[in-house]
Short mmCIF file of C-alpha atoms and ligand atoms in Angstrom, two decimals:
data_model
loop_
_atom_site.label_atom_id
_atom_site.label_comp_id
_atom_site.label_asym_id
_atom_site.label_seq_id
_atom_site.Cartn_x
_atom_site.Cartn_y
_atom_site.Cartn_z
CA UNK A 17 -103.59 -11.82 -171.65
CA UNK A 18 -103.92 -12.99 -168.16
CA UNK A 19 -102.51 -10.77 -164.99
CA UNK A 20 -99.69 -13.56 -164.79
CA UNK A 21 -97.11 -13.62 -167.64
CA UNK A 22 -93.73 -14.54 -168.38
CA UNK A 23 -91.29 -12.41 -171.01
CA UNK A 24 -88.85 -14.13 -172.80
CA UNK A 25 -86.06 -12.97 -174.85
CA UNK A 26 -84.92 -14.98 -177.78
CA UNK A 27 -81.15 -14.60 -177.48
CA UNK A 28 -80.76 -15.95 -180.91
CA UNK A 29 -82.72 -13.28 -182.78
CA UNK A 30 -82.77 -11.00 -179.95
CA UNK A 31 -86.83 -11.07 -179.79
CA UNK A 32 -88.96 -10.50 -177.13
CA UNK A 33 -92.20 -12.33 -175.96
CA UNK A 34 -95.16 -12.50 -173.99
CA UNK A 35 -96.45 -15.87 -172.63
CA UNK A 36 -99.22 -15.85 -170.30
CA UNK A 37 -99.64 -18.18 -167.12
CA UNK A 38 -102.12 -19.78 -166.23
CA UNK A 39 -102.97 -22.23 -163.01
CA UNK A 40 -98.98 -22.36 -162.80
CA UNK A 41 -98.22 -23.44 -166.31
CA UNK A 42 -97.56 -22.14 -169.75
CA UNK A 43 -98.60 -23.34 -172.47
CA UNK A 44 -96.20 -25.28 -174.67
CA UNK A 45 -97.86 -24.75 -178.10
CA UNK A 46 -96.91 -20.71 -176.95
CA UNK A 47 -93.52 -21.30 -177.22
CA UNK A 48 -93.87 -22.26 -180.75
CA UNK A 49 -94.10 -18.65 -182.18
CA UNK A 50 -90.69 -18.72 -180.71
CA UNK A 51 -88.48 -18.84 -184.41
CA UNK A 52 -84.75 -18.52 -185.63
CA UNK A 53 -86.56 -17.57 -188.79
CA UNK A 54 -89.20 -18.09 -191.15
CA UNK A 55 -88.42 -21.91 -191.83
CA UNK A 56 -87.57 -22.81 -188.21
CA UNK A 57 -90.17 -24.82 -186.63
CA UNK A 58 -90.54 -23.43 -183.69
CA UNK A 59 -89.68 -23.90 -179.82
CA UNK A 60 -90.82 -26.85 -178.41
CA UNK A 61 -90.91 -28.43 -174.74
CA UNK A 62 -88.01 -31.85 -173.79
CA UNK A 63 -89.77 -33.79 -170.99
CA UNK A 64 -88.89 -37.21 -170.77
CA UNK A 65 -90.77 -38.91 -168.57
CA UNK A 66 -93.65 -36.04 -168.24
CA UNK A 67 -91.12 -34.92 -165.50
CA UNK A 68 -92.82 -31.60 -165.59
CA UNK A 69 -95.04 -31.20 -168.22
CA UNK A 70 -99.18 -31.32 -167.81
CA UNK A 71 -100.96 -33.39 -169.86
CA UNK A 72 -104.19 -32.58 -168.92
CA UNK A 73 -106.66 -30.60 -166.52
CA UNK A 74 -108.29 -33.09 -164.44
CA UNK A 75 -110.85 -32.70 -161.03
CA UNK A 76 -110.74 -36.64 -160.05
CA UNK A 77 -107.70 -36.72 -157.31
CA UNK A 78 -105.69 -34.05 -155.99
CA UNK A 79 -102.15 -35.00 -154.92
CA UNK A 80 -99.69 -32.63 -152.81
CA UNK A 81 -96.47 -34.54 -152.50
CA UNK A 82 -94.30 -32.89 -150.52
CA UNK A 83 -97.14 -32.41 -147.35
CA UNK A 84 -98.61 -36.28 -148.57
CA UNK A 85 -101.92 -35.54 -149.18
CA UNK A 86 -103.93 -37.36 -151.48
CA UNK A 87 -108.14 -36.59 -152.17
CA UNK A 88 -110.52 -37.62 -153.92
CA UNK A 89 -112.76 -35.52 -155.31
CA UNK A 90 -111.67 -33.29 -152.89
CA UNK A 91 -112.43 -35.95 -149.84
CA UNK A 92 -109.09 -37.08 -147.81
CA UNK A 93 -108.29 -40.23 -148.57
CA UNK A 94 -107.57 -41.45 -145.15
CA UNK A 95 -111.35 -40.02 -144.05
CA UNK A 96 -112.74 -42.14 -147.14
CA UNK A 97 -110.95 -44.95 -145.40
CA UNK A 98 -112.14 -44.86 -141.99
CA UNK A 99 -115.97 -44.08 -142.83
CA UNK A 100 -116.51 -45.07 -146.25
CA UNK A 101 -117.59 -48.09 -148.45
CA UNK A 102 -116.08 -49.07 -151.32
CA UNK A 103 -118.59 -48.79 -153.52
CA UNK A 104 -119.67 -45.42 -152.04
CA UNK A 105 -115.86 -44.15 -152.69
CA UNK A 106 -116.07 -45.70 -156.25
CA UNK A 107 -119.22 -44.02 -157.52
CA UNK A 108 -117.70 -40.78 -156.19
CA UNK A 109 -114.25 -40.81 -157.85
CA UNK A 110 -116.88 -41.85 -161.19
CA UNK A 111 -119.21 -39.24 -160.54
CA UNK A 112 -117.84 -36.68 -158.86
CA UNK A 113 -120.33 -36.82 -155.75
CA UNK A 114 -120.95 -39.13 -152.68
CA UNK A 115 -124.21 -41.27 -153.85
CA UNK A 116 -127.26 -40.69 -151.73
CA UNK A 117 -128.91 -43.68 -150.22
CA UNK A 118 -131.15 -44.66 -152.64
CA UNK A 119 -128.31 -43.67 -155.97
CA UNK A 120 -125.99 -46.16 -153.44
CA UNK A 121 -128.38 -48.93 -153.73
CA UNK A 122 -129.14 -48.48 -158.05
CA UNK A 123 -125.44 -48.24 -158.48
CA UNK A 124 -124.68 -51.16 -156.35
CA UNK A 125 -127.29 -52.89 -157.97
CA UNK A 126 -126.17 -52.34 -160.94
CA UNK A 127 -122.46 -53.76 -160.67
CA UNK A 128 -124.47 -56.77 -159.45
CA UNK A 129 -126.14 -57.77 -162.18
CA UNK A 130 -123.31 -57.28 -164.78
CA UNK A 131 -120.68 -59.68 -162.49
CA UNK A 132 -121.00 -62.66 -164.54
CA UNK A 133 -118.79 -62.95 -167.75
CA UNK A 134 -119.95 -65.10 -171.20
CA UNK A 135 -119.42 -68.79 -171.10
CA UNK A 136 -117.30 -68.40 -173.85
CA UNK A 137 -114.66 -66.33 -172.12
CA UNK A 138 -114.30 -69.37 -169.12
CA UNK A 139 -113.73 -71.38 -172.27
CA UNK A 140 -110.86 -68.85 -173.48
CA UNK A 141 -109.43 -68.54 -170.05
CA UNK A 142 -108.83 -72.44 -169.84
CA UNK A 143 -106.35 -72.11 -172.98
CA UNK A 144 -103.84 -70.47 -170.75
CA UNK A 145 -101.00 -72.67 -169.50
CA UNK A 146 -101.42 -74.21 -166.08
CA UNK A 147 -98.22 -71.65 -164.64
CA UNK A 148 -99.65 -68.23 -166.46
CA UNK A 149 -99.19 -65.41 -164.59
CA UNK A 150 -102.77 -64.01 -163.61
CA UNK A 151 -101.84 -59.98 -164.53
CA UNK A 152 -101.06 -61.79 -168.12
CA UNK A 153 -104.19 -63.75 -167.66
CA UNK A 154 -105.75 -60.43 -166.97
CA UNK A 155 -104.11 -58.30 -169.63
CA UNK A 156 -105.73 -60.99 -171.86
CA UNK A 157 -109.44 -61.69 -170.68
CA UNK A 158 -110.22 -57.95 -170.15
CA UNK A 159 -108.95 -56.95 -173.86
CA UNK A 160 -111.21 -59.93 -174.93
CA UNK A 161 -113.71 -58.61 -173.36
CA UNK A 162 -114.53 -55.78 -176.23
CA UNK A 163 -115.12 -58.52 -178.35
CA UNK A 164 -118.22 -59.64 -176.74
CA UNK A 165 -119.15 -56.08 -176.66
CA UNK A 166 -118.87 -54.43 -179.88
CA UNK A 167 -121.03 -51.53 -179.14
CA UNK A 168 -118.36 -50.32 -176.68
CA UNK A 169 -116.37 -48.70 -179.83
CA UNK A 170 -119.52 -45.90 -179.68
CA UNK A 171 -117.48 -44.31 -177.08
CA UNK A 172 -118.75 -40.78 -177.81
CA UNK A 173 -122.33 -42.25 -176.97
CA UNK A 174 -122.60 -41.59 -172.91
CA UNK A 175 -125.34 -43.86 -172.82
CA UNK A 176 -123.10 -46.88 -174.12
CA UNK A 177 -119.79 -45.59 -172.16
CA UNK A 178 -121.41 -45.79 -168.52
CA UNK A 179 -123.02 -49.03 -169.78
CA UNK A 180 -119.56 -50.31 -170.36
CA UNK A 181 -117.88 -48.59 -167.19
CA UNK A 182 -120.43 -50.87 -165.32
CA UNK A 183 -119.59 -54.11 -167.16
CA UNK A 184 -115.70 -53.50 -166.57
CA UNK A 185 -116.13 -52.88 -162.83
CA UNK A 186 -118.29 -55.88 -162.22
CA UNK A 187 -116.47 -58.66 -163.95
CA UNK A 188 -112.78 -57.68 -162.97
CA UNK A 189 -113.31 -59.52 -159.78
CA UNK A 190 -114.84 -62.47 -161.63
CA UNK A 191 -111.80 -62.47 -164.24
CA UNK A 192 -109.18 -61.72 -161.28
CA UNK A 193 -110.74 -64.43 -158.72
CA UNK A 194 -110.19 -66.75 -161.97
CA UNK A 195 -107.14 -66.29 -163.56
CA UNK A 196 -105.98 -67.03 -160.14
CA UNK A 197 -108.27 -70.40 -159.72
CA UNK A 198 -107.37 -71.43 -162.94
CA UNK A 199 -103.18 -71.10 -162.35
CA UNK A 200 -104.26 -73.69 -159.41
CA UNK A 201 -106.23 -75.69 -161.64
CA UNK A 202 -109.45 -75.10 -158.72
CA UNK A 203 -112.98 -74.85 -160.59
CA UNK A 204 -114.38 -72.11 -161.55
CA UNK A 205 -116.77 -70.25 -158.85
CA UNK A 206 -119.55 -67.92 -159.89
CA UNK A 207 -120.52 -64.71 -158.64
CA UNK A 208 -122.92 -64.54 -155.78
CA UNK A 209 -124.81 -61.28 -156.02
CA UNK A 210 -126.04 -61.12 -152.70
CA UNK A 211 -122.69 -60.45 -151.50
CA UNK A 212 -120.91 -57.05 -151.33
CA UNK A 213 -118.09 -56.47 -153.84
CA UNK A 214 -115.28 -57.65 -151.76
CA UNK A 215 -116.79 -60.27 -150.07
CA UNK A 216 -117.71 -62.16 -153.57
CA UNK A 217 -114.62 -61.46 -154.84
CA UNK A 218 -112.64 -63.12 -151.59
CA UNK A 219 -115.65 -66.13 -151.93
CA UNK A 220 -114.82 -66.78 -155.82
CA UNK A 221 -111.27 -66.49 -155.22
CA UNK A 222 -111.22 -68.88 -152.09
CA UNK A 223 -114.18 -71.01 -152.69
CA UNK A 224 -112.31 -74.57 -152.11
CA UNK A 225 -111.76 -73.68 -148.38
CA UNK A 226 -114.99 -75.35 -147.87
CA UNK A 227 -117.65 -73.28 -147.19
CA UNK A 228 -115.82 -69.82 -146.69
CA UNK A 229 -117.36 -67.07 -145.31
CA UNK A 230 -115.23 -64.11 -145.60
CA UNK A 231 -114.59 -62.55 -141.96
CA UNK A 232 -116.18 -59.15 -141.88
CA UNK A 233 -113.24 -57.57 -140.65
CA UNK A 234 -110.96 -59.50 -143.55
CA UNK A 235 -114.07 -57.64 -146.17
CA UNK A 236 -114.01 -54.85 -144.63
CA UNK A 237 -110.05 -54.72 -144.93
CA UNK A 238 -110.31 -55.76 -148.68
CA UNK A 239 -112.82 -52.44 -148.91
CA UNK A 240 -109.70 -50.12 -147.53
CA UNK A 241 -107.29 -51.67 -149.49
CA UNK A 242 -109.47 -50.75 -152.56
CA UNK A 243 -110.35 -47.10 -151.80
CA UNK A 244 -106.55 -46.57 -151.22
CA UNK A 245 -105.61 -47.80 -154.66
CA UNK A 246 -109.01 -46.58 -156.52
CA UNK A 247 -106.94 -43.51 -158.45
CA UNK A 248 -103.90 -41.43 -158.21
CA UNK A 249 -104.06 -39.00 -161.00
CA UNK A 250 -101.66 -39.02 -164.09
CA UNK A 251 -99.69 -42.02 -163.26
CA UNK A 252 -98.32 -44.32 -165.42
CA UNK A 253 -100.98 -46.67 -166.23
CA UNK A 254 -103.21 -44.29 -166.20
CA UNK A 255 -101.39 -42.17 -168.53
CA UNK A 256 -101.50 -45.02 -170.93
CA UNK A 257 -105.43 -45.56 -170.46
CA UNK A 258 -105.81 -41.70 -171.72
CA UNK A 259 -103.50 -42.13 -174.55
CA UNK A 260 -105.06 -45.40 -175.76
CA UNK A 261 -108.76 -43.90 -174.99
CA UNK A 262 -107.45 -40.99 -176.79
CA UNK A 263 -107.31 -42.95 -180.10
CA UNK A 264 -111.34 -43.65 -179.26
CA UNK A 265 -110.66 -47.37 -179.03
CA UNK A 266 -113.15 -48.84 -176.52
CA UNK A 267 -112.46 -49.11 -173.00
CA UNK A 268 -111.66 -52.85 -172.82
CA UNK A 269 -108.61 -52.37 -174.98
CA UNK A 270 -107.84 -49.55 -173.12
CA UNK A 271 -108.22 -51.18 -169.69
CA UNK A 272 -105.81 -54.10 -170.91
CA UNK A 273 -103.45 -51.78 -171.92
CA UNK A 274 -103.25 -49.85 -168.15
CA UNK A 275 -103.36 -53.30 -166.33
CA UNK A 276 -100.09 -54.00 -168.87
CA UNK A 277 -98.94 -50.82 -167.50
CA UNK A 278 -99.49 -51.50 -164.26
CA UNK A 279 -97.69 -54.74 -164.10
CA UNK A 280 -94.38 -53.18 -164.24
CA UNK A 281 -92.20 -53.58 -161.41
CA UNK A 282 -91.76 -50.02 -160.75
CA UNK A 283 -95.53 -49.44 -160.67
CA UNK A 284 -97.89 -51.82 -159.39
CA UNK A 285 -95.80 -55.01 -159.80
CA UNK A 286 -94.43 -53.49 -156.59
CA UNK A 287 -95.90 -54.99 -154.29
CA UNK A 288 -94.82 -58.48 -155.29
CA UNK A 289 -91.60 -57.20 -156.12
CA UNK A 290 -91.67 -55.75 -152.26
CA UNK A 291 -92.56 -59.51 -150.48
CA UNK A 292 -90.40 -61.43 -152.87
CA UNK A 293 -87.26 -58.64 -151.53
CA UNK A 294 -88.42 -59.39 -147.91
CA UNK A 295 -88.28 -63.31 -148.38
CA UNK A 296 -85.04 -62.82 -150.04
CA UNK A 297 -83.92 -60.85 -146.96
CA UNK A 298 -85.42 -63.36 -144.69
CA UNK A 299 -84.63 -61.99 -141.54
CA UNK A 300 -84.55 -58.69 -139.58
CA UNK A 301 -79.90 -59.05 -138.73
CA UNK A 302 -79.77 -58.88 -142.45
CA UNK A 303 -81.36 -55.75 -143.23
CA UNK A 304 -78.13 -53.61 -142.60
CA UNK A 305 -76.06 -54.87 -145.30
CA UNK A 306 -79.37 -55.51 -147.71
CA UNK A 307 -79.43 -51.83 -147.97
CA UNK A 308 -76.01 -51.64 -148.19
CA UNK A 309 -75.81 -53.41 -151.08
CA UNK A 310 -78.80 -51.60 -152.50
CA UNK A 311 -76.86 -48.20 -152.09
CA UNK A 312 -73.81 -49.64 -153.65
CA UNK A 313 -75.59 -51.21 -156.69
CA UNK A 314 -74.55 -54.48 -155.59
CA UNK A 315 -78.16 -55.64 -154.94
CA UNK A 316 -78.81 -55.83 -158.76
CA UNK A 317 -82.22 -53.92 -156.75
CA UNK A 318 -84.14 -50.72 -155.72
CA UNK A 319 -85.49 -50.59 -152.63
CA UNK A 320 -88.87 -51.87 -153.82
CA UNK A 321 -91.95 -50.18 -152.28
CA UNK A 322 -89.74 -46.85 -151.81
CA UNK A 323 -89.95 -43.97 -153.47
CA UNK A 324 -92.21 -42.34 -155.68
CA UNK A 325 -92.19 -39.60 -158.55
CA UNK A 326 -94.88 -37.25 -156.94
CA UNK A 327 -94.51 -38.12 -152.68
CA UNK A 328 -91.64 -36.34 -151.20
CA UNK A 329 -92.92 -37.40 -147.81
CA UNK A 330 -94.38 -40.19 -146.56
CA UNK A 331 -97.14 -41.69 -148.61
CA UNK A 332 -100.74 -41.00 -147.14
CA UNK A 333 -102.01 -44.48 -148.27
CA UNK A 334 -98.54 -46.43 -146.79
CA UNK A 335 -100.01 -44.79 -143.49
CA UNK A 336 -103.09 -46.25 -143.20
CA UNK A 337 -102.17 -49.69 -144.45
CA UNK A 338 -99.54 -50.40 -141.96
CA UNK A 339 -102.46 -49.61 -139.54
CA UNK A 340 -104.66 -51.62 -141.37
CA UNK A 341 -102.12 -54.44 -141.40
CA UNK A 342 -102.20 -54.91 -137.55
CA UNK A 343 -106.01 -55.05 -138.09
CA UNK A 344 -105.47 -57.93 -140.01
CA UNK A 345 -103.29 -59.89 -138.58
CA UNK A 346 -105.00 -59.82 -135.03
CA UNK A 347 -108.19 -61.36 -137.10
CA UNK A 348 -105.82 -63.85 -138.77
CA UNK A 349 -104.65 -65.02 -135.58
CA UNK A 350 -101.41 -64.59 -136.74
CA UNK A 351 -98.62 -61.98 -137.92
CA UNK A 352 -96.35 -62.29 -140.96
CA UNK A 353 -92.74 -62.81 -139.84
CA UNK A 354 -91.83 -60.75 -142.66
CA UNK A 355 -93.41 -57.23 -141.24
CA UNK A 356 -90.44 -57.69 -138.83
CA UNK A 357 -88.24 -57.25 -141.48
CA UNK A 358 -90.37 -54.62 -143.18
CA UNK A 359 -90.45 -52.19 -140.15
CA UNK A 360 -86.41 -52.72 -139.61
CA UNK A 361 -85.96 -51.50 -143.38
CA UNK A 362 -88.18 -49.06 -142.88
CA UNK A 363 -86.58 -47.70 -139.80
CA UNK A 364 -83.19 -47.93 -141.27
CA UNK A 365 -84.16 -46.17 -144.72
CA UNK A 366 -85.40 -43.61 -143.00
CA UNK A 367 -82.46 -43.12 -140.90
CA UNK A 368 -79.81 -43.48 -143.62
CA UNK A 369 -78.63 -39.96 -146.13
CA UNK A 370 -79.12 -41.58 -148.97
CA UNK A 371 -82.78 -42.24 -148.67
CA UNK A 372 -83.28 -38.76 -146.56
CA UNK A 373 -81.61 -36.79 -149.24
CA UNK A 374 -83.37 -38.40 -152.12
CA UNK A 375 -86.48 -37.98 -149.91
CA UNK A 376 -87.57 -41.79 -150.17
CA UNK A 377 -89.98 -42.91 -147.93
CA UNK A 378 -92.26 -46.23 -147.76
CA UNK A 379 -94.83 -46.16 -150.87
CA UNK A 380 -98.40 -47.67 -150.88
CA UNK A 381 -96.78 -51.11 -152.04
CA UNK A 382 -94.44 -51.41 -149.20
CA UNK A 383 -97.30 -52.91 -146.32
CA UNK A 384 -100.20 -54.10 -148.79
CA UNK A 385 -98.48 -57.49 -149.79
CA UNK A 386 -97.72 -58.67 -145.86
CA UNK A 387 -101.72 -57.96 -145.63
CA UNK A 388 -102.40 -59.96 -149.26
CA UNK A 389 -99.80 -62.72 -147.65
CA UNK A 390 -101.58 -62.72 -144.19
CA UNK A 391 -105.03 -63.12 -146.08
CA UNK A 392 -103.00 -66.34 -147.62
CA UNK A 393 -103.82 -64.93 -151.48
CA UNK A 394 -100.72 -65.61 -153.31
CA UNK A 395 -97.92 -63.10 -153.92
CA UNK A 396 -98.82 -63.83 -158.26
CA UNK A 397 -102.25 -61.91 -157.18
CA UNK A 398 -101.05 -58.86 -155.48
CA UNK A 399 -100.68 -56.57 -158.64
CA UNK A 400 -104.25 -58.35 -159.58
CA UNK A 401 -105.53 -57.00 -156.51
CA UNK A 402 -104.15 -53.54 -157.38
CA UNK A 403 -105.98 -53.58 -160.82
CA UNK A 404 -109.36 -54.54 -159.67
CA UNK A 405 -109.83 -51.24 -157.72
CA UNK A 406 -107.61 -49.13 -160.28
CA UNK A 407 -110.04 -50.05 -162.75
CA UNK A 408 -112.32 -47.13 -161.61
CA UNK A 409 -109.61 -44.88 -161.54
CA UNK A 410 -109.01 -45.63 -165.01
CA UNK A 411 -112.60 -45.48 -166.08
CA UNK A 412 -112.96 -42.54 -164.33
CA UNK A 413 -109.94 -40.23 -165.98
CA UNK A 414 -110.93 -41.86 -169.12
CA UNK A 415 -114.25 -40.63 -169.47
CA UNK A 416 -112.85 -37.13 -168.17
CA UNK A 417 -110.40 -37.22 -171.02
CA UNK A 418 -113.77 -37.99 -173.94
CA UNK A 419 -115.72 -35.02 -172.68
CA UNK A 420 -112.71 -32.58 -172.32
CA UNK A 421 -113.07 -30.33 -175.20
CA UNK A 422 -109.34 -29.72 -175.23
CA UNK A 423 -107.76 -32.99 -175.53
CA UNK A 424 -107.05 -35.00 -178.76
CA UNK A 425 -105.73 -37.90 -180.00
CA UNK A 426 -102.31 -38.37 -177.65
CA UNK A 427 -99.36 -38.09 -180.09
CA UNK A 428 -95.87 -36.73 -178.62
CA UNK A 429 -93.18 -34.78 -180.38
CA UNK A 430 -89.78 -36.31 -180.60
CA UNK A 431 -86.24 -34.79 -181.19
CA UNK A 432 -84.75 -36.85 -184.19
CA UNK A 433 -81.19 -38.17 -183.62
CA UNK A 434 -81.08 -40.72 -186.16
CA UNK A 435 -79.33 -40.12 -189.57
CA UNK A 436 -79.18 -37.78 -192.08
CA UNK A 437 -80.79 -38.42 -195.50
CA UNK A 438 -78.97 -41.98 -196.99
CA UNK A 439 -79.60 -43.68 -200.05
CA UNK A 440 -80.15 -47.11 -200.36
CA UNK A 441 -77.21 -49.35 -201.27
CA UNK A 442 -78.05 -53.25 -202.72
CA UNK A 443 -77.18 -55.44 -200.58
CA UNK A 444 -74.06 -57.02 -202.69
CA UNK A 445 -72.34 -53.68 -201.95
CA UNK A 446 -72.89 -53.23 -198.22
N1 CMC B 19 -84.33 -47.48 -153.89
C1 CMC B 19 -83.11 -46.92 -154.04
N2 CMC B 19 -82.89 -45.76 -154.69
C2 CMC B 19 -83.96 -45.16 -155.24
C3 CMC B 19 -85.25 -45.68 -155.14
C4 CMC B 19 -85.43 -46.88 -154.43
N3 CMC B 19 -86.62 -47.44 -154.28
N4 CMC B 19 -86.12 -44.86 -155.79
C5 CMC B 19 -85.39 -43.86 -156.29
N5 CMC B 19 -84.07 -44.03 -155.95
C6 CMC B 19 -82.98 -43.12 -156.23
C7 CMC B 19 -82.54 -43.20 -157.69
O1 CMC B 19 -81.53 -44.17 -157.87
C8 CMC B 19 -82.08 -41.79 -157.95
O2 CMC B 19 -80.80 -41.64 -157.35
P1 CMC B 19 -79.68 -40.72 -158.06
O3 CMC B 19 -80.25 -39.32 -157.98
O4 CMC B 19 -78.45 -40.94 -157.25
O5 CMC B 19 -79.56 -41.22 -159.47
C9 CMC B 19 -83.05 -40.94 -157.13
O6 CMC B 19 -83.47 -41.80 -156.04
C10 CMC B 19 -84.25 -40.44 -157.91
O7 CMC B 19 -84.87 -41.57 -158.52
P2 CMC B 19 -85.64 -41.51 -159.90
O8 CMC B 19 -85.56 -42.85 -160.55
O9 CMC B 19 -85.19 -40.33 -160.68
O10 CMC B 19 -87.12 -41.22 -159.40
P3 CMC B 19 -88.44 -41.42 -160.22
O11 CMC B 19 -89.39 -40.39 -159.77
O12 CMC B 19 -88.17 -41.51 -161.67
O13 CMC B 19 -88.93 -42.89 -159.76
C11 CMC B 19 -90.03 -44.66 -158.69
C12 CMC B 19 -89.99 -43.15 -158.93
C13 CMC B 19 -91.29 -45.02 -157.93
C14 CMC B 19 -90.08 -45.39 -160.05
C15 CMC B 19 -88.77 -45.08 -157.91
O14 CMC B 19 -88.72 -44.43 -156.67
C16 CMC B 19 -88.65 -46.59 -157.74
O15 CMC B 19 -88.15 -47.27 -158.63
N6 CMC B 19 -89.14 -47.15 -156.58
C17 CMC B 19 -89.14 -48.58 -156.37
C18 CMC B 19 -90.31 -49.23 -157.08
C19 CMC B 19 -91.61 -48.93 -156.37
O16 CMC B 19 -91.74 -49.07 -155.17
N7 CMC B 19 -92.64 -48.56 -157.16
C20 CMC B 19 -93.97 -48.29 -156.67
C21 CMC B 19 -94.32 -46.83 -156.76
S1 CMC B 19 -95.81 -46.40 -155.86
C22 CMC B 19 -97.13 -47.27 -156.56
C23 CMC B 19 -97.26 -47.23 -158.03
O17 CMC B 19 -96.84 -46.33 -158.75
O18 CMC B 19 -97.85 -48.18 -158.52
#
């Protein structure tokens, strides 16, 4: 037994026991000793929503939410931002180390040469209707993806799995920058692998302004943007990439099923959610009786880009983006009229008791769409641009979850409410 413990007393039956503690938890599958009598199941753990319940042991990204702190791999993220590359940050959330000069250039390399996606798949992505949303788009290309790969189902092999992990982080961008071109009906443009990550991604996805060349400060914006969103432990999407991964399906099927996840509203489909509330606002005098009408229902709305299950404070990454967003706009040449209208909500929300009491503050999706919107990529893309970097993150806690001797196939308990035992009736009697 470990020094920490907790006794219990089974006022049913009057019994007493012993559960230990460990890293601040217990272990549910101790309560189960905990019987009536001999044909009782046994104690189990309610959680909706994972509220408090640990579903794994994990050393990828440490989150404290009430001080807003957020590291990865025990590096702040707001230190990762200032000094760091993206693909530097990316092959140390992956491998648990920053790369060393000459592992920097293999890995980068590497993600080069796999950027370019089968001809077929260009054929597949031109079946989509003209209007398709490009996280649907996505959803769709990267599941198809394991098709063209069918050794990715060896999953247990790590030979095959990093081999895959490279695949999925190079052509994201290329499936992303296309779903996008194709909603426009623009032509396809292929990878250029003598540019960095974000600047071929910006260069497919904005090819027809003719001749673009991405501003360094605009790629070097994109890079922050990604090493804020690269992971954020057991969120939702990512919960859902461990519990498909958990079934050893292979990671494009997995990946589809996070970016699914992701598109949600009250996950990554915030950030559109967040500029399509600010156009609806449309101007800073109306802000007042917006959240007004958000308090008293009336709205039909949350406050989109507020809040968040594990920040009880001010979200690290919502920091350095609305720094970052000045950034951009002074390369831009111009500022959104909307961030007007952003920093009046803000101020107000953070004045008013019913956001102070509920402890809502300004999420990472609150600033990143007025940069996406001063960067003129459409307000369809913004969750896309959320799923390119999460796509480590995911790859990252997925392997984690294969070689983690204690996990197994994901598969909840439930408390039955439905019916008793009922015998079927023909259906001239019912
Ligand atoms: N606007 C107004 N009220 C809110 C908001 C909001 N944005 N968020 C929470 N509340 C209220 C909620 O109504 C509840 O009030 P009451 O106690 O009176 O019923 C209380 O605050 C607690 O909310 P909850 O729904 O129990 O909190 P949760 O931890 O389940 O939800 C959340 C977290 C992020 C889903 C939620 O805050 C939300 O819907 N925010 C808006 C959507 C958003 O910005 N999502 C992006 C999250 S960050 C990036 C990501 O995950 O991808």
């Amino acid at each position: 037994m470990p020094n920490e413990s907790l006794t219990i007393t089974d006022n049913r039956t009057g019994k007493t026991y012993e559960i230990p503690i460990q890293d601040g938890t217990i272990r549910t599958m101790d309560l189960r000793q905990i019987r009536k009598d001999e044909s009782d199941f046994g104690l189990m753990g309610y959680d909706p929503a994972f509220m408090n319940t640990a579903s794994c042991r994990s050393a990828i990204t440490f989150i404290d939410g009430d001080q807003g702190i957020l590291r990865y791999r025990g590096y702040p993220v707001n230190e990762l931002a200032e000094q760091a590359t993206w693909m530097e940050t990316a092959y140390l959330i992956l491998k648990g180390e920053l790369p060393t000069a000459a592992e920097l250039e293999e890995w980068e390399s590497s993600i080069k040469k796999h950027t370019f996606v089968h001809e077929n798949l260009r054929d597949y992505l031109k079946g989509f209707r003209y209007d398709a949303h490009p996280m649907g788009v996505l959803v769709s290309t990267v599941g198809a993806l394991s098709t063209f790969y069918p050794e990715a189902k060896e999953v247990l092999n790590p030979d095959l799995r990093r081999r895959q992990i490279t695949r999925l982080i190079a052509k994201i961008p290329t499936l992303a920058a296309w779903a996008y071109r194709h909603s426009r009906g623009h032509p396809f443009v292929y990878p250029d692998p003598d540019l960095s990550y974000s600047a071929n991604f910006l260069r497919m996805l904005k090819m027809n302004q003719s001749n673009y060349v991405p501003h360094p400060d605009v790629v070097r914006a994109l890079d922050v943007l990604f090493i804020l969103h690269a992971d954020h432990e057991q969120n939702c999407s990512t919960n859902v990439m461990r519990s498909i991964g958990s079934s050893q399906a292979d990671p494009y099927s997995a990946i589809a099923g996070s970016i699914a996840a992701l598109y949600g509203p009250l996950h990554g489909g915030a950030n559109e959610a967040v500029l399509r509330m600010l156009q609806q606002i449309g101007s800073k005098d109306k802000v007042p009786e917006f959240v007004k009408a958000v308090k008293d229902g009336s709205a039909g709305t949350r406050l989109m880009g507020f809040g968040h299950r594990v920040y009880k404070n001010y979200d690290p990454r919502a920091k350095v983006i609305k720094g970052l967003a000045e950034k951009v706009f002074a390369v831009v040449g111009r500022k959104n009229p909307l961030l007007d209208v952003a920093l009046e909500l803000e101020r107000i929300a953070l004045e008013d008791p019913y956001f102070v009491q509920r402890k809502l503050y300004p999420n990472v999706d609150f600033y990143s769409g007025l940069i996406y919107e001063a960067l003129e990529i459409p307000v369809e893309m913004y969750t896309v641009m959320f799923a390119i970097p999460r796509t480590v993150g995911w790859l990252a806690q997925w392997e984690e979850m294969l070689t983690d001797k204690e996990q197994k196939i994901a598969r909840p308990r439930q408390i039955y409410t439905g019916y008793d035992l009922r015998s079927y009736k023909p259906i001239s009697s019912r």
